[in-house]
Amino acid sequence: MAGPWKDAPYKDARGIVVTTTHTIEGRPIQDYLGIVTGEVIVGANLFRDLFANIRDIVGGRSGSYERILRDAREQAIQELQAECGSLGGNAVVGVDLDYEVIGDTGSMLMVSASGTAVRI
């Protein structure tokens, strides 16, 4: 594969490229296959603890919380790629990532990824 996107960080083993842009430079879109999504919901008790103890981490970063967010985001993108692949696509363009606290007590965090599956 040629092009600046050949080493895209969000390209899976099948070669499904994920990008927030609406085009992929040098690769015209052949077919638009539809909207695809990936959602991951994780327990957010850790986040409640984080906000309760914010004074303890002021000025520093929390590696464990960052890891949870990163893992949830990566899982949502993997689901997006799997749905794209099931439609016969090889790229997802216009990807949007959203983070929402859900549940009656705000005890869950949802990470969602959505975009348009295409064939390039």
Coordinates of C-alpha atoms in Angstrom, one line a residue:
M1 CA 0.0 0.0 0.0
A2 CA 1.3 3.4 -0.9
G3 CA 0.4 6.8 0.5
P4 CA 0.9 8.7 3.7
W5 CA -1.8 6.7 5.5
K6 CA 0.0 3.3 5.0
D7 CA 1.2 3.4 8.6
A8 CA -2.0 4.8 10.1
P9 CA -2.3 4.2 13.8
Y10 CA -5.8 3.0 13.5
K11 CA -5.5 0.4 10.8
D12 CA -6.3 -3.1 11.8
A13 CA -5.0 -6.4 10.5
R14 CA -7.5 -6.3 7.6
G15 CA -6.2 -2.9 6.6
I16 CA -9.3 -1.0 7.6
V17 CA -8.2 2.6 8.0
V18 CA -9.9 5.0 10.5
T19 CA -9.7 8.7 10.0
T20 CA -11.4 11.8 11.3
T21 CA -11.0 13.4 7.9
H22 CA -13.7 13.0 5.3
T23 CA -11.3 11.9 2.6
I24 CA -8.1 9.9 2.4
E25 CA -5.5 11.8 0.4
G26 CA -4.7 10.0 -2.9
R27 CA -7.4 7.4 -2.4
P28 CA -10.8 8.4 -4.0
I29 CA -13.9 6.9 -2.3
Q30 CA -15.5 4.3 -4.5
D31 CA -18.6 3.4 -2.4
Y32 CA -20.3 4.8 0.7
L33 CA -21.5 1.9 2.7
G34 CA -23.3 3.6 5.6
I35 CA -22.8 4.8 9.2
V36 CA -20.9 2.5 11.5
T37 CA -20.6 2.8 15.3
G38 CA -18.7 1.3 18.1
E39 CA -19.6 1.7 21.8
V40 CA -17.9 0.7 25.0
I41 CA -19.3 1.2 28.5
V42 CA -17.1 0.9 31.5
G43 CA -17.7 1.2 35.2
A44 CA -16.9 4.7 36.3
N45 CA -16.5 4.2 40.0
L46 CA -12.9 5.0 39.4
F47 CA -14.0 8.4 37.9
R48 CA -16.2 9.2 40.9
D49 CA -13.2 8.4 43.1
L50 CA -11.0 10.6 40.9
F51 CA -13.3 13.6 41.3
A52 CA -13.7 13.0 45.0
N53 CA -9.9 13.0 45.4
I54 CA -9.1 15.7 42.9
R55 CA -7.0 17.5 45.5
D56 CA -4.7 14.5 45.7
I57 CA -3.8 14.7 42.0
V58 CA -3.7 18.4 41.3
G59 CA -0.7 19.1 39.2
G60 CA -0.2 15.5 38.2
R61 CA -1.6 12.9 35.8
S62 CA -3.3 9.7 36.7
G63 CA -1.9 6.9 34.6
S64 CA -4.6 4.4 35.6
Y65 CA -7.4 6.6 34.5
E66 CA -5.7 7.5 31.3
R67 CA -5.2 3.8 30.6
I68 CA -8.9 3.1 31.1
L69 CA -9.9 5.9 28.7
R70 CA -7.3 4.8 26.1
D71 CA -8.5 1.1 26.3
A72 CA -12.1 2.1 26.0
R73 CA -11.4 4.3 23.0
E74 CA -9.4 1.6 21.3
Q75 CA -12.1 -1.0 21.9
A76 CA -14.7 1.4 20.4
I77 CA -12.6 1.9 17.3
Q78 CA -12.0 -1.9 16.9
E79 CA -15.8 -2.3 17.0
L80 CA -16.1 0.4 14.4
Q81 CA -13.6 -1.4 12.2
A82 CA -15.4 -4.8 12.6
E83 CA -18.7 -3.3 11.6
C84 CA -17.0 -1.6 8.5
G85 CA -15.5 -4.9 7.5
S86 CA -18.8 -6.7 7.8
L87 CA -20.2 -4.2 5.2
G88 CA -17.3 -4.9 2.9
G89 CA -15.5 -1.6 3.6
N90 CA -11.9 -0.9 4.0
A91 CA -12.0 2.5 5.6
V92 CA -14.0 4.6 8.0
V93 CA -14.0 8.4 7.3
G94 CA -15.3 11.3 9.4
V95 CA -14.9 9.5 12.7
D96 CA -16.2 11.3 15.8
L97 CA -15.3 10.1 19.3
D98 CA -17.6 11.0 22.2
Y99 CA -17.3 10.4 26.0
E100 CA -20.4 10.4 28.1
V101 CA -21.1 9.7 31.8
I102 CA -24.3 7.6 32.1
G103 CA -26.4 5.9 34.7
D104 CA -28.5 7.3 37.5
T105 CA -25.5 8.0 39.7
G106 CA -23.0 8.7 36.9
S107 CA -21.3 5.4 37.6
M108 CA -20.7 4.4 34.0
L109 CA -18.7 5.9 31.2
M110 CA -19.6 5.4 27.6
V111 CA -17.1 5.9 24.8
S112 CA -18.6 5.9 21.3
A113 CA -17.0 6.1 17.9
S114 CA -19.1 6.7 14.7
G115 CA -18.2 7.4 11.1
T116 CA -19.0 6.4 7.5
A117 CA -17.8 3.1 6.2
V118 CA -16.4 3.4 2.7
R119 CA -14.6 1.4 0.1
I120 CA -11.5 3.1 -1.3

